[in-house]
mmCIF file of C-alpha atoms in Angstrom:
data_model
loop_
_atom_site.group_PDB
_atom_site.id
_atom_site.type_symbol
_atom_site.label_atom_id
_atom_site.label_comp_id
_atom_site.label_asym_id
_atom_site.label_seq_id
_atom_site.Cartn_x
_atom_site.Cartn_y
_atom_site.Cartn_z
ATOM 1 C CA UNK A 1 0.000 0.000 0.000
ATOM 2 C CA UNK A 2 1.117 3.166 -0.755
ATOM 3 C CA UNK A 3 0.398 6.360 1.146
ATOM 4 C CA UNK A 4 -0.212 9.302 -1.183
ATOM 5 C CA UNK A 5 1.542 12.218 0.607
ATOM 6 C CA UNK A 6 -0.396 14.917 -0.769
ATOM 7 C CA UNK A 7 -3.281 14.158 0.682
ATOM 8 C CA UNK A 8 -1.769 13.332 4.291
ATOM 9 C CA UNK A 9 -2.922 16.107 6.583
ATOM 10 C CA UNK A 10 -0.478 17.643 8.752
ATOM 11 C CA UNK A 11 -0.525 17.243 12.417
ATOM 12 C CA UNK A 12 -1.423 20.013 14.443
ATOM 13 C CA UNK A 13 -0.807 19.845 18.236
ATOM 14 C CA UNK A 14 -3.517 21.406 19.909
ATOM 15 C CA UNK A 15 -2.317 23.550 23.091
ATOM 16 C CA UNK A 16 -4.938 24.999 25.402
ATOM 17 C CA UNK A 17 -4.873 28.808 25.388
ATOM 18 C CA UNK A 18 -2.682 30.020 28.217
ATOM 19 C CA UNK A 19 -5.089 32.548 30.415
ATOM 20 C CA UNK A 20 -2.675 34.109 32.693
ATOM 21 C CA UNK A 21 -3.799 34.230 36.813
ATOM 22 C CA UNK A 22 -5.968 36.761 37.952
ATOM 23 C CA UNK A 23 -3.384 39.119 39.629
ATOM 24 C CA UNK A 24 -4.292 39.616 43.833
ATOM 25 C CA UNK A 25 -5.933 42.844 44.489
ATOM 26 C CA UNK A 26 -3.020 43.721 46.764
ATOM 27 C CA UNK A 27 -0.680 43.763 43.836
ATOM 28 C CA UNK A 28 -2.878 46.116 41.998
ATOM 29 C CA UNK A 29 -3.154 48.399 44.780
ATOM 30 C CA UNK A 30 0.386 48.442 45.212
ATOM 31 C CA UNK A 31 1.016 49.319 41.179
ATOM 32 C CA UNK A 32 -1.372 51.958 41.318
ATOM 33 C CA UNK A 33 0.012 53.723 45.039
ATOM 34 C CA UNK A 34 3.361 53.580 43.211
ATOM 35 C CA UNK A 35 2.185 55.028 39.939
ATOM 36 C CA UNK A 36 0.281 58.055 41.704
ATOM 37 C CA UNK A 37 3.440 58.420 43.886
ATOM 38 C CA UNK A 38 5.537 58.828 40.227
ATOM 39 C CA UNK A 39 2.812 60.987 38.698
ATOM 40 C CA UNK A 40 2.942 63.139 41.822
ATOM 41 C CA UNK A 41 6.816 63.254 41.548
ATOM 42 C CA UNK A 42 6.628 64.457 38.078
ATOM 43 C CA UNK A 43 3.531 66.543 38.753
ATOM 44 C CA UNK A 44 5.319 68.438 41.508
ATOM 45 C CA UNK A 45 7.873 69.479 39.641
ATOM 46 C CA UNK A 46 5.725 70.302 37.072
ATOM 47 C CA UNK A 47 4.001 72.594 39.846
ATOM 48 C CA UNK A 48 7.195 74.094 40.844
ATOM 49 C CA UNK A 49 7.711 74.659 36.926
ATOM 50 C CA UNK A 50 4.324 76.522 36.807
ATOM 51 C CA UNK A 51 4.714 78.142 39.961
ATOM 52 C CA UNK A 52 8.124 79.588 39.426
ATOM 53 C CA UNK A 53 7.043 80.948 35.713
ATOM 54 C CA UNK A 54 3.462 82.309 36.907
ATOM 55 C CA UNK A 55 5.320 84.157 39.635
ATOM 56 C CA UNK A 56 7.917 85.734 37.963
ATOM 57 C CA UNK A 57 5.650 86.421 34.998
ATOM 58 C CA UNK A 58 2.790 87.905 36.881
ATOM 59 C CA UNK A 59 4.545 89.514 40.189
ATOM 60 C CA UNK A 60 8.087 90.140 38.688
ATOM 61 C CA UNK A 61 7.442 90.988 35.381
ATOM 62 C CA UNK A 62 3.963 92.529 36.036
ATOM 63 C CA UNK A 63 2.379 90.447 32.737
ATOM 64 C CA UNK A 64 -1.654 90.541 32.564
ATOM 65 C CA UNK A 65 -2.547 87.395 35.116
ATOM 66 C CA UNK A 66 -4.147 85.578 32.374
ATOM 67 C CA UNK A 67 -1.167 85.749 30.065
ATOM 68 C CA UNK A 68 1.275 84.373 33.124
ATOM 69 C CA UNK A 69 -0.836 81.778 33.998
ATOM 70 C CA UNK A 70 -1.424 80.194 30.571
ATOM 71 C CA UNK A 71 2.430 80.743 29.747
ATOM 72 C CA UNK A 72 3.217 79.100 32.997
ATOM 73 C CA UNK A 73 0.890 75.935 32.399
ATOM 74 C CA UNK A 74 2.454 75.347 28.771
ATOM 75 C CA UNK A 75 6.022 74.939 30.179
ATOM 76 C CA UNK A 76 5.218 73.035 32.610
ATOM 77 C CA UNK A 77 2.985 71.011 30.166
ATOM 78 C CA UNK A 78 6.650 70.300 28.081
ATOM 79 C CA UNK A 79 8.723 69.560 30.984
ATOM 80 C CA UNK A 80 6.151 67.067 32.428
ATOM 81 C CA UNK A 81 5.851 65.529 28.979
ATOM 82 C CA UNK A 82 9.924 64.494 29.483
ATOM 83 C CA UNK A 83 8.938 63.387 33.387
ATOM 84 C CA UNK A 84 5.709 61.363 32.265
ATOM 85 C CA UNK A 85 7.377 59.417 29.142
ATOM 86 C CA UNK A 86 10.867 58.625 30.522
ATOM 87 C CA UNK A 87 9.817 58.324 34.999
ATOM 88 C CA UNK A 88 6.414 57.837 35.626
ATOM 89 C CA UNK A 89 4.829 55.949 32.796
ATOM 90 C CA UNK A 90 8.105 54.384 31.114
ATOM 91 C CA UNK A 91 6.468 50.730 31.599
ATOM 92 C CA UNK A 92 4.292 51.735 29.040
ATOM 93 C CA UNK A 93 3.948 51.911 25.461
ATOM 94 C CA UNK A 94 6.521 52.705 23.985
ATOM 95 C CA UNK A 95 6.501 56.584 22.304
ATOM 96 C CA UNK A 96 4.967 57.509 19.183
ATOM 97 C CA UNK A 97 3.439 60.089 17.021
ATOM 98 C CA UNK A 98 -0.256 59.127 18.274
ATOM 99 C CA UNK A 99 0.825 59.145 22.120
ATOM 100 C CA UNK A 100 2.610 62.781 21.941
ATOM 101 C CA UNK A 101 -0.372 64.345 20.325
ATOM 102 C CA UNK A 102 -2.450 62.831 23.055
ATOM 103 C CA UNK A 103 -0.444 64.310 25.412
ATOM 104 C CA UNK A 104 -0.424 67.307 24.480
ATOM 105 C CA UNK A 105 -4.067 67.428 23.170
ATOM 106 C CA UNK A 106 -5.278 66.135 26.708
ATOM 107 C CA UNK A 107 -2.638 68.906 28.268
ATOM 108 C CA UNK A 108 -3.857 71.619 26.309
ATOM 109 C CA UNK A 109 -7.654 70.477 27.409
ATOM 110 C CA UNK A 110 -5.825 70.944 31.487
ATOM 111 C CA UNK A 111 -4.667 74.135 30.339
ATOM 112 C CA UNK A 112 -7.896 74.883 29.485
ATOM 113 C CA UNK A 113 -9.748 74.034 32.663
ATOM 114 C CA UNK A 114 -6.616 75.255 34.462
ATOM 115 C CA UNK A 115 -7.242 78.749 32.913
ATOM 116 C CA UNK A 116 -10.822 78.775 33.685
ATOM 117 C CA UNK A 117 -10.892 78.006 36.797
ATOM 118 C CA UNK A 118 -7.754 80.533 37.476
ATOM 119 C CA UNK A 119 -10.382 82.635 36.050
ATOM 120 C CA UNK A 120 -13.229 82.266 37.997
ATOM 121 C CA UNK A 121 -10.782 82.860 41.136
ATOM 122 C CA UNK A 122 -8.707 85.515 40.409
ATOM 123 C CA UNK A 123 -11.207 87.696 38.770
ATOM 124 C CA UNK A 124 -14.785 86.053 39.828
ATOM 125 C CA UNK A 125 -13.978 85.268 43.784
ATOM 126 C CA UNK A 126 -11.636 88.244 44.094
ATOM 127 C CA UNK A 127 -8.492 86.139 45.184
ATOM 128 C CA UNK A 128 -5.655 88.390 43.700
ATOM 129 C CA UNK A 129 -2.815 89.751 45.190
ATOM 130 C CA UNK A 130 0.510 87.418 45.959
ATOM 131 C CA UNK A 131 -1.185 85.143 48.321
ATOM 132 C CA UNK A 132 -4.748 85.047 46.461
ATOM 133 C CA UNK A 133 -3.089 84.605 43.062
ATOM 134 C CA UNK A 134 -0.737 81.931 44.107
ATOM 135 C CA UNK A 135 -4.002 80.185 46.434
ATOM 136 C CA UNK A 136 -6.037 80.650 42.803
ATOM 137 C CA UNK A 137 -3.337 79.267 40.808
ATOM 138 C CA UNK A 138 -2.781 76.282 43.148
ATOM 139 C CA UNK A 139 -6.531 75.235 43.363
ATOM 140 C CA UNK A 140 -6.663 75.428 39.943
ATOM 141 C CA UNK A 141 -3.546 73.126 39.294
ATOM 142 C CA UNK A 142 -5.146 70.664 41.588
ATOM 143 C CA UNK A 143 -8.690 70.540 39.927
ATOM 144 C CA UNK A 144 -6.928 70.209 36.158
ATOM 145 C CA UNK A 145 -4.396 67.237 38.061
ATOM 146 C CA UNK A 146 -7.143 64.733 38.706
ATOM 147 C CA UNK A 147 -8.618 64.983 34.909
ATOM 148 C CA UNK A 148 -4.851 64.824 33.354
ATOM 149 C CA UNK A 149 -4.019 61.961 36.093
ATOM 150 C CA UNK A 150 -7.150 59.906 34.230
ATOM 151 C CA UNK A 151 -6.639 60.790 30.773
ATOM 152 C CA UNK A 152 -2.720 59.954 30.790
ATOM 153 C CA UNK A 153 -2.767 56.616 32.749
ATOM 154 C CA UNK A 154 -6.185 55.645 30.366
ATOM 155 C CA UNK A 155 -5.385 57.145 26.808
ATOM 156 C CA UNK A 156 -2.320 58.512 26.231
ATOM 157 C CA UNK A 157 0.543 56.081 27.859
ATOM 158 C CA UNK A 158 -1.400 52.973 27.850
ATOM 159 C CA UNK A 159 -0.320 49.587 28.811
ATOM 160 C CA UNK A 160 2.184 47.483 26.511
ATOM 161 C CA UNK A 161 0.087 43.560 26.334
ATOM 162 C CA UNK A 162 3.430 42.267 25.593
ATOM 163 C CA UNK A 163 4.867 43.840 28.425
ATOM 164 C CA UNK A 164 2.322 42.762 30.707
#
């Protein structure tokens, strides 16, 4: 008997698809303490970035308060760009085209809200003046935080499957 090879089927191991363990909660808890701790690392100096510029801009320079503020917020926006891609989030994907213009189109939405609500304070709750302006600037840096904290760790410097 002969066996016609061409019509002999190849055989194909079947393997079970690998499903990796549920990782413990206390794991997860611990990954996301230590990534707020980086993003507050970076943030902070991002703070001092904005801090420093918006105070030298509005109180030493004597610029319009809008003007420092938004100046301020844009270089700390590229400075924390550096912090986020290369400290905080460099477990992540790794950089492209897509993830800088996320970053800086979810930035310039927090400069946005960061302007408004400087806004509302400065002008609309009276809080000028080197203590109200800084107490303005500061609550509106914290407000503008939380929304750039969700939209970087969700959209912008996502996690790598491979990576895992």
């Amino acid at each position: 008997m002969t066996v016609n090879l061409s019509e002999r089927r190849p055989q194909v191991a079947h393997r079970a698809a690998v499903i990796p363990a549920p990782v413990p909660a206390r794991v997860r808890v611990r990954k996301l303490a230590l990534e707020v701790a980086r993003f507050g690392v970076v943030g902070g100096s991002g703070v001092a970035v904005n801090f420093l510029v918006f105070n030298l801009a509005l109180h030493g320079m004597k610029w319009a308060p809008m003007t420092a503020t938004v100046l301020a917020s844009v270089i700390a926006m590229g400075t924390n760009y550096i912090g986020f891609r290369f400290y905080a989030y460099r477990d992540r994907a790794s950089r492209t085209r897509g993830q800088i213009a996320l970053f800086f189109a979810f930035s310039g939405l927090g400069v946005v809200m960061e302007s408004v609500l400087f806004y509302v304070g400065y002008h609309g709750l009276g809080m000028s003046g080197p203590i109200g302006s800084n107490l303005a600037k500061a609550l509106s840096i914290v407000l503008a935080s939380a929304f750039r904290f969700l939209v970087y760790r969700t959209w912008v410097f996502q996690h790598d499957a491979r990576r895992g």
